[in-house]
Amino acid sequence: TSPSAIASLTKPLPLAITGPGSSSYWKNQLDWAAELRKDKLPEWQKNAKGYLDKLQPEMRGGIRVNIEFEKTEQKKYQLLYRLPAIKLRPTPRTTREYLINPQQPDGLKKAVSVFREYLTYLIGPKHAKLKATLDEVIFDMICPAGIGFVKVGYQRFTDGTIPIDTGEMQPDPTYQAAPGTILGLRPVPMVPVMGEAPNIIADKYYASRISPARGLVPAEFMGSDFNQADWLGYDGWILRDGAIGLGWPIPEDLKESASVSDDRIVELDKKGQKSGQLHFREVFYYASRVNTTVKHPDKIRRLVFVDGITEPIIHEDYKDQEFDDRGRFVKGLRTLPIKVGTLRYVSDTAMPPSDCSVMRRPIDELAAL
């Protein structure tokens, strides 16, 4: 999911020539993260096979209990059995403003209540469908991988432009004085100044699952709060026409990416070709951590690399943030739009084992007796 085509056609922000923030730096970081993920993938695939009852005992004649299915189905409904309730509270700044000017003492409570109802509507089944996404991610964490990835954001779809009234007035350029009229005796009529704005035909808030087999976490990250990671990203595939439709500057002579078999936890029964598809990596990062000229610690930037192109095709300030002229944060998302979660923490590792990983080894041993 990406910004509109018009916005994406702007020239990418420059990268550092060498060192942190350079193109080679990012490619090394992403390749390193992908290699560590690839080492985990066989275990994740085995856990999923166990859940699907496709694992056979190592010893002939052994009996294997499907503990993966039991543990997953038992626990996932304990973690999420309904859409979570949203709890909101006003910030200290908002509270102070109402205390200073308490003309409408119930206004703040009413505003919070209305906003909470609106947010519940946005994350519900007709919009972000958060319940379905959480069901998927919880399964990822319990059964195969021990880690789950979600990308959140807002997307709008445009088709051309529409005329809009800018609020300014100008003399009517089509006005012509009647023959014989003395100029200056009758004022020239004023008409609105018209401009153009994108024609928005649809928009949506989304919370989309990313497969752990495609998620990218810094190899050196050692914490449990992934909002503190320098960057987060993922691998993806997109049709050439789809990329062009999003405004990505795809060269005409760029060949489609080679197919890969290590980006799925449950592999397809039949192999095929990703005809016409391009492999890309999208990354969101805190700009101040790799660029000393950026001062605000919450400023986020977005990178998109496409196989076959040396430099990123997109490098831009994250569009769901707004800063004032002094560089202070005004509104928007303050954390990376890729959200990562785990059910447990193991010292100095970002990818702890899942429940099924921990339980599968003793079950395999019992099946071999």
CSV table of C-alpha atoms in Angstrom, one decimal:
chain,number,residue,atom,x,y,z
A,1,THR,CA,0.0,0.0,0.0
A,2,SER,CA,1.4,3.3,-1.1
A,3,PRO,CA,0.6,7.0,-1.5
A,4,SER,CA,-1.2,8.4,-4.5
A,5,ALA,CA,0.6,8.4,-7.9
A,6,ILE,CA,0.8,12.2,-8.0
A,7,ALA,CA,2.7,12.3,-4.7
A,8,SER,CA,5.0,9.5,-5.6
A,9,LEU,CA,6.3,11.1,-8.8
A,10,THR,CA,8.3,13.6,-6.8
A,11,LYS,CA,12.1,13.2,-6.8
A,12,PRO,CA,13.4,10.9,-4.0
A,13,LEU,CA,15.2,12.6,-1.1
A,14,PRO,CA,18.9,12.2,-1.4
A,15,LEU,CA,20.7,9.4,0.5
A,16,ALA,CA,24.1,9.6,2.1
A,17,ILE,CA,26.9,8.8,-0.2
A,18,THR,CA,28.7,6.4,2.2
A,19,GLY,CA,28.1,5.1,5.7
A,20,PRO,CA,24.8,5.0,7.6
A,21,GLY,CA,21.9,6.1,5.5
A,22,SER,CA,23.6,5.3,2.2
A,23,SER,CA,22.1,2.9,-0.4
A,24,SER,CA,24.7,0.3,0.4
A,25,TYR,CA,24.1,0.7,4.1
A,26,TRP,CA,20.4,0.0,3.7
A,27,LYS,CA,20.9,-3.0,1.4
A,28,ASN,CA,23.4,-4.5,3.8
A,29,GLN,CA,21.0,-4.0,6.7
A,30,LEU,CA,18.0,-5.5,4.8
A,31,ASP,CA,20.0,-8.5,3.5
A,32,TRP,CA,21.3,-9.2,7.0
A,33,ALA,CA,17.8,-9.2,8.4
A,34,ALA,CA,16.5,-11.4,5.6
A,35,GLU,CA,19.3,-13.9,6.2
A,36,LEU,CA,18.4,-14.3,9.9
A,37,ARG,CA,14.7,-14.6,9.0
A,38,LYS,CA,15.6,-17.3,6.4
A,39,ASP,CA,17.4,-19.3,9.1
A,40,LYS,CA,14.2,-19.3,11.1
A,41,LEU,CA,11.9,-20.2,8.3
A,42,PRO,CA,12.4,-24.1,8.3
A,43,GLU,CA,11.3,-24.2,11.9
A,44,TRP,CA,8.3,-22.0,11.2
A,45,GLN,CA,7.3,-24.2,8.3
A,46,LYS,CA,7.6,-27.4,10.4
A,47,ASN,CA,5.3,-25.9,13.1
A,48,ALA,CA,2.7,-25.1,10.5
A,49,LYS,CA,2.9,-28.6,9.1
A,50,GLY,CA,2.4,-30.0,12.6
A,51,TYR,CA,-0.8,-27.9,12.9
A,52,LEU,CA,-2.0,-29.2,9.6
A,53,ASP,CA,-1.2,-32.8,10.7
A,54,LYS,CA,1.4,-33.2,8.0
A,55,LEU,CA,4.4,-34.2,10.3
A,56,GLN,CA,5.3,-37.8,10.4
A,57,PRO,CA,7.1,-39.5,13.4
A,58,GLU,CA,10.8,-39.9,12.7
A,59,MET,CA,10.7,-43.5,13.7
A,60,ARG,CA,8.7,-45.9,11.6
A,61,GLY,CA,5.6,-47.1,13.5
A,62,GLY,CA,5.7,-44.1,15.9
A,63,ILE,CA,2.6,-42.2,16.9
A,64,ARG,CA,2.7,-38.4,16.9
A,65,VAL,CA,0.2,-36.3,18.9
A,66,ASN,CA,-0.8,-33.1,17.1
A,67,ILE,CA,0.1,-30.8,20.0
A,68,GLU,CA,0.4,-27.8,17.6
A,69,PHE,CA,-3.3,-27.9,16.8
A,70,GLU,CA,-4.3,-28.4,20.4
A,71,LYS,CA,-2.1,-25.6,21.9
A,72,THR,CA,-3.0,-23.1,19.1
A,73,GLU,CA,-6.8,-23.6,19.2
A,74,GLN,CA,-6.8,-23.6,23.0
A,75,LYS,CA,-4.8,-20.4,23.5
A,76,LYS,CA,-5.9,-18.1,20.6
A,77,TYR,CA,-9.4,-17.7,21.9
A,78,GLN,CA,-8.1,-16.8,25.3
A,79,LEU,CA,-6.1,-14.0,23.8
A,80,LEU,CA,-8.8,-12.6,21.5
A,81,TYR,CA,-12.4,-13.5,21.7
A,82,ARG,CA,-14.0,-10.2,20.6
A,83,LEU,CA,-13.1,-6.9,19.1
A,84,PRO,CA,-11.1,-5.0,21.7
A,85,ALA,CA,-12.7,-2.0,23.4
A,86,ILE,CA,-11.1,1.3,22.8
A,87,LYS,CA,-10.3,3.4,25.8
A,88,LEU,CA,-9.4,7.1,25.4
A,89,ARG,CA,-8.5,9.9,27.7
A,90,PRO,CA,-7.7,13.5,27.1
A,91,THR,CA,-4.1,14.7,27.1
A,92,PRO,CA,-2.9,17.0,30.0
A,93,ARG,CA,-2.8,19.9,27.5
A,94,THR,CA,-6.4,19.4,26.5
A,95,THR,CA,-7.4,19.1,30.1
A,96,ARG,CA,-5.6,22.3,31.0
A,97,GLU,CA,-7.4,24.2,28.2
A,98,TYR,CA,-10.8,23.2,29.5
A,99,LEU,CA,-9.9,24.0,33.1
A,100,ILE,CA,-8.8,27.5,32.0
A,101,ASN,CA,-11.9,28.1,30.0
A,102,PRO,CA,-14.6,25.8,31.5
A,103,GLN,CA,-17.6,27.3,29.6
A,104,GLN,CA,-18.7,23.9,28.4
A,105,PRO,CA,-17.6,21.4,31.2
A,106,ASP,CA,-19.3,18.5,29.4
A,107,GLY,CA,-17.8,19.3,26.0
A,108,LEU,CA,-14.5,17.3,26.6
A,109,LYS,CA,-16.3,14.2,27.8
A,110,LYS,CA,-18.7,14.4,24.8
A,111,ALA,CA,-15.8,14.8,22.3
A,112,VAL,CA,-13.9,11.8,23.7
A,113,SER,CA,-17.1,9.7,23.6
A,114,VAL,CA,-17.8,10.7,19.9
A,115,PHE,CA,-14.2,10.1,18.9
A,116,ARG,CA,-14.1,6.7,20.6
A,117,GLU,CA,-17.3,5.7,18.7
A,118,TYR,CA,-15.8,6.9,15.4
A,119,LEU,CA,-12.6,4.9,15.9
A,120,THR,CA,-14.6,1.8,16.8
A,121,TYR,CA,-16.4,2.3,13.5
A,122,LEU,CA,-13.1,2.6,11.6
A,123,ILE,CA,-11.5,-0.5,13.0
A,124,GLY,CA,-14.7,-2.5,12.6
A,125,PRO,CA,-15.7,-5.1,9.9
A,126,LYS,CA,-16.6,-2.4,7.3
A,127,HIS,CA,-13.2,-0.7,7.4
A,128,ALA,CA,-9.9,-1.9,8.8
A,129,LYS,CA,-11.3,-5.3,9.8
A,130,LEU,CA,-9.0,-5.3,12.7
A,131,LYS,CA,-10.6,-8.5,14.3
A,132,ALA,CA,-9.6,-10.6,11.2
A,133,THR,CA,-6.1,-9.1,11.2
A,134,LEU,CA,-5.6,-9.9,14.9
A,135,ASP,CA,-6.8,-13.4,14.4
A,136,GLU,CA,-4.2,-14.0,11.8
A,137,VAL,CA,-1.4,-12.4,13.7
A,138,ILE,CA,-2.2,-14.2,16.9
A,139,PHE,CA,-2.0,-17.5,15.0
A,140,ASP,CA,1.5,-16.4,13.7
A,141,MET,CA,2.7,-15.8,17.2
A,142,ILE,CA,1.3,-19.0,18.8
A,143,CYS,CA,1.9,-21.6,16.1
A,144,PRO,CA,4.6,-21.0,13.5
A,145,ALA,CA,6.8,-18.0,14.2
A,146,GLY,CA,6.4,-16.5,17.7
A,147,ILE,CA,6.3,-13.0,16.1
A,148,GLY,CA,3.6,-11.1,14.2
A,149,PHE,CA,3.7,-8.2,11.8
A,150,VAL,CA,1.0,-5.6,10.8
A,151,LYS,CA,1.1,-2.6,8.7
A,152,VAL,CA,-1.3,0.2,9.6
A,153,GLY,CA,-2.2,3.4,7.7
A,154,TYR,CA,-4.6,5.4,5.6
A,155,GLN,CA,-4.9,5.2,1.8
A,156,ARG,CA,-6.9,7.2,-0.7
A,157,PHE,CA,-7.6,6.5,-4.3
A,158,THR,CA,-7.8,9.3,-6.8
A,159,ASP,CA,-9.0,9.6,-10.4
A,160,GLY,CA,-7.9,12.9,-12.1
A,161,THR,CA,-8.8,16.3,-10.5
A,162,ILE,CA,-11.8,18.4,-9.8
A,163,PRO,CA,-12.3,22.2,-9.7
A,164,ILE,CA,-12.5,23.8,-6.3
A,165,ASP,CA,-13.2,27.3,-5.0
A,166,THR,CA,-10.0,28.6,-3.4
A,167,GLY,CA,-11.9,31.3,-1.4
A,168,GLU,CA,-10.2,34.1,-3.3
A,169,MET,CA,-11.8,36.6,-5.7
A,170,GLN,CA,-10.6,38.1,-9.0
A,171,PRO,CA,-12.0,40.4,-11.7
A,172,ASP,CA,-14.1,38.4,-14.2
A,173,PRO,CA,-11.7,37.8,-17.1
A,174,THR,CA,-14.6,37.3,-19.5
A,175,TYR,CA,-16.3,40.6,-18.6
A,176,GLN,CA,-16.6,43.1,-21.5
A,177,ALA,CA,-18.0,46.6,-21.0
A,178,ALA,CA,-21.0,47.4,-23.2
A,179,PRO,CA,-20.2,49.7,-26.3
A,180,GLY,CA,-20.3,53.3,-25.3
A,181,THR,CA,-19.9,52.7,-21.6
A,182,ILE,CA,-17.4,55.0,-20.0
A,183,LEU,CA,-14.7,52.9,-18.2
A,184,GLY,CA,-14.6,53.3,-14.5
A,185,LEU,CA,-18.2,54.2,-14.0
A,186,ARG,CA,-19.3,50.6,-13.5
A,187,PRO,CA,-17.1,48.2,-11.5
A,188,VAL,CA,-15.9,45.0,-13.1
A,189,PRO,CA,-17.7,42.0,-11.6
A,190,MET,CA,-15.7,39.8,-9.3
A,191,VAL,CA,-15.6,35.9,-9.6
A,192,PRO,CA,-14.1,33.2,-7.5
A,193,VAL,CA,-10.6,32.0,-8.2
A,194,MET,CA,-10.8,28.3,-9.0
A,195,GLY,CA,-8.1,25.7,-8.4
A,196,GLU,CA,-7.7,22.0,-8.8
A,197,ALA,CA,-7.7,19.2,-6.2
A,198,PRO,CA,-7.4,15.4,-6.5
A,199,ASN,CA,-10.6,13.7,-7.3
A,200,ILE,CA,-10.9,11.3,-4.3
A,201,ILE,CA,-13.1,8.3,-5.3
A,202,ALA,CA,-12.4,6.1,-2.3
A,203,ASP,CA,-10.4,6.0,0.9
A,204,LYS,CA,-9.7,3.6,3.7
A,205,TYR,CA,-7.9,2.9,7.0
A,206,TYR,CA,-6.2,-0.4,7.0
A,207,ALA,CA,-4.4,-2.8,9.3
A,208,SER,CA,-2.9,-5.5,7.1
A,209,ARG,CA,-1.0,-8.6,8.2
A,210,ILE,CA,2.5,-9.2,6.9
A,211,SER,CA,3.7,-12.8,6.9
A,212,PRO,CA,6.6,-13.4,9.3
A,213,ALA,CA,8.3,-15.0,6.3
A,214,ARG,CA,8.4,-11.5,4.7
A,215,GLY,CA,8.9,-9.2,7.8
A,216,LEU,CA,12.2,-7.4,8.3
A,217,VAL,CA,13.6,-6.5,11.7
A,218,PRO,CA,17.1,-5.0,12.4
A,219,ALA,CA,19.4,-7.9,13.0
A,220,GLU,CA,21.0,-6.2,16.0
A,221,PHE,CA,17.7,-5.2,17.7
A,222,MET,CA,17.5,-6.7,21.2
A,223,GLY,CA,14.3,-5.3,22.8
A,224,SER,CA,10.7,-6.2,23.1
A,225,ASP,CA,9.3,-2.8,22.2
A,226,PHE,CA,9.6,-2.7,18.4
A,227,ASN,CA,8.5,0.9,18.3
A,228,GLN,CA,12.1,1.6,19.5
A,229,ALA,CA,13.7,-0.2,16.6
A,230,ASP,CA,15.6,2.1,14.2
A,231,TRP,CA,13.6,0.8,11.3
A,232,LEU,CA,11.1,-1.9,10.3
A,233,GLY,CA,10.3,-3.2,6.8
A,234,TYR,CA,9.0,-6.1,4.8
A,235,ASP,CA,9.4,-7.9,1.4
A,236,GLY,CA,6.6,-7.7,-1.1
A,237,TRP,CA,5.5,-8.5,-4.6
A,238,ILE,CA,3.6,-6.2,-7.0
A,239,LEU,CA,2.5,-6.4,-10.6
A,240,ARG,CA,4.3,-4.0,-12.9
A,241,ASP,CA,1.0,-2.3,-13.9
A,242,GLY,CA,0.1,-2.0,-10.2
A,243,ALA,CA,3.4,-0.3,-9.4
A,244,ILE,CA,3.0,2.1,-12.2
A,245,GLY,CA,-0.6,2.8,-11.1
A,246,LEU,CA,0.7,3.8,-7.7
A,247,GLY,CA,3.1,6.2,-9.3
A,248,TRP,CA,6.3,4.2,-8.8
A,249,PRO,CA,8.9,5.2,-11.4
A,250,ILE,CA,9.4,1.8,-13.0
A,251,PRO,CA,11.8,1.8,-16.1
A,252,GLU,CA,10.3,0.2,-19.2
A,253,ASP,CA,13.3,-2.2,-19.6
A,254,LEU,CA,13.2,-3.5,-16.0
A,255,LYS,CA,12.7,-7.2,-16.1
A,256,GLU,CA,10.4,-9.0,-13.7
A,257,SER,CA,11.9,-10.4,-10.5
A,258,ALA,CA,13.0,-14.0,-10.3
A,259,SER,CA,10.6,-16.3,-8.3
A,260,VAL,CA,11.6,-17.2,-4.8
A,261,SER,CA,10.4,-20.1,-2.6
A,262,ASP,CA,11.4,-18.8,0.8
A,263,ASP,CA,8.7,-16.2,1.4
A,264,ARG,CA,5.8,-18.5,2.6
A,265,ILE,CA,5.3,-20.3,5.9
A,266,VAL,CA,2.9,-22.8,4.2
A,267,GLU,CA,4.2,-23.5,0.8
A,268,LEU,CA,2.0,-23.9,-2.2
A,269,ASP,CA,1.2,-27.5,-3.4
A,270,LYS,CA,1.9,-26.5,-6.9
A,271,LYS,CA,4.8,-24.3,-8.0
A,272,GLY,CA,4.3,-21.5,-10.6
A,273,GLN,CA,5.9,-18.3,-11.8
A,274,LYS,CA,5.2,-14.8,-10.5
A,275,SER,CA,4.6,-13.6,-14.0
A,276,GLY,CA,4.9,-9.9,-14.4
A,277,GLN,CA,5.6,-9.3,-10.7
A,278,LEU,CA,8.4,-7.2,-9.2
A,279,HIS,CA,10.0,-7.9,-5.8
A,280,PHE,CA,10.3,-4.8,-3.5
A,281,ARG,CA,11.3,-3.9,0.0
A,282,GLU,CA,9.5,-1.2,1.8
A,283,VAL,CA,11.2,0.3,4.9
A,284,PHE,CA,10.1,2.9,7.5
A,285,TYR,CA,12.8,4.5,9.7
A,286,TYR,CA,13.4,7.3,12.2
A,287,ALA,CA,15.3,9.8,10.1
A,288,SER,CA,17.3,11.3,13.0
A,289,ARG,CA,19.1,8.0,13.7
A,290,VAL,CA,20.8,7.9,10.4
A,291,ASN,CA,20.9,11.6,9.4
A,292,THR,CA,22.3,14.2,11.8
A,293,THR,CA,20.6,17.1,10.0
A,294,VAL,CA,17.2,15.7,11.1
A,295,LYS,CA,16.5,16.8,14.7
A,296,HIS,CA,13.1,15.6,15.7
A,297,PRO,CA,13.3,12.1,17.1
A,298,ASP,CA,9.9,11.0,15.8
A,299,LYS,CA,10.3,12.1,12.2
A,300,ILE,CA,9.7,9.1,9.9
A,301,ARG,CA,10.9,8.5,6.4
A,302,ARG,CA,9.9,5.8,3.9
A,303,LEU,CA,12.1,3.8,1.5
A,304,VAL,CA,11.2,1.5,-1.4
A,305,PHE,CA,13.8,-0.7,-3.1
A,306,VAL,CA,12.9,-2.7,-6.2
A,307,ASP,CA,15.0,-5.6,-7.5
A,308,GLY,CA,17.0,-4.6,-10.5
A,309,ILE,CA,17.3,-0.9,-9.6
A,310,THR,CA,20.3,0.2,-7.6
A,311,GLU,CA,18.9,3.2,-5.8
A,312,PRO,CA,15.6,3.4,-4.0
A,313,ILE,CA,12.7,4.4,-6.3
A,314,ILE,CA,11.0,6.2,-3.3
A,315,HIS,CA,12.6,8.0,-0.4
A,316,GLU,CA,10.3,10.5,1.2
A,317,ASP,CA,9.1,12.0,4.4
A,318,TYR,CA,6.2,9.9,5.8
A,319,LYS,CA,3.0,11.5,4.7
A,320,ASP,CA,0.9,10.7,7.8
A,321,GLN,CA,2.9,13.2,9.9
A,322,GLU,CA,2.8,16.9,10.1
A,323,PHE,CA,5.4,19.3,11.6
A,324,ASP,CA,5.2,23.1,12.0
A,325,ASP,CA,7.6,25.7,10.8
A,326,ARG,CA,9.8,25.3,13.9
A,327,GLY,CA,10.0,21.5,13.4
A,328,ARG,CA,7.6,20.6,16.2
A,329,PHE,CA,5.3,17.6,15.8
A,330,VAL,CA,1.7,18.7,15.1
A,331,LYS,CA,-0.3,15.6,14.3
A,332,GLY,CA,-0.1,12.1,12.8
A,333,LEU,CA,1.6,8.9,13.6
A,334,ARG,CA,4.5,9.1,16.0
A,335,THR,CA,5.7,5.5,15.7
A,336,LEU,CA,6.6,3.3,12.8
A,337,PRO,CA,3.5,2.2,10.8
A,338,ILE,CA,4.7,-1.4,10.8
A,339,LYS,CA,3.7,-2.9,14.2
A,340,VAL,CA,5.5,-6.0,15.5
A,341,GLY,CA,4.4,-8.1,18.5
A,342,THR,CA,5.5,-11.2,20.4
A,343,LEU,CA,3.9,-13.2,23.2
A,344,ARG,CA,7.1,-13.4,25.2
A,345,TYR,CA,10.6,-12.0,25.5
A,346,VAL,CA,13.9,-13.9,25.5
A,347,SER,CA,17.0,-11.9,26.4
A,348,ASP,CA,18.7,-10.1,23.5
A,349,THR,CA,16.6,-11.7,20.7
A,350,ALA,CA,13.9,-10.0,18.7
A,351,MET,CA,12.4,-13.3,17.5
A,352,PRO,CA,11.5,-15.6,20.5
A,353,PRO,CA,10.2,-19.1,19.9
A,354,SER,CA,6.5,-19.8,19.5
A,355,ASP,CA,4.5,-22.0,21.8
A,356,CYS,CA,4.6,-24.8,19.2
A,357,SER,CA,8.4,-24.5,18.8
A,358,VAL,CA,8.9,-25.0,22.5
A,359,MET,CA,6.5,-28.0,22.7
A,360,ARG,CA,7.3,-29.7,19.4
A,361,ARG,CA,10.7,-31.1,20.4
A,362,PRO,CA,9.5,-33.1,23.4
A,363,ILE,CA,6.5,-34.3,21.4
A,364,ASP,CA,8.8,-35.5,18.6
A,365,GLU,CA,11.0,-37.3,21.1
A,366,LEU,CA,7.9,-39.1,22.6
A,367,ALA,CA,6.7,-40.1,19.1
A,368,ALA,CA,10.1,-41.7,18.4
A,369,LEU,CA,9.9,-44.0,21.5
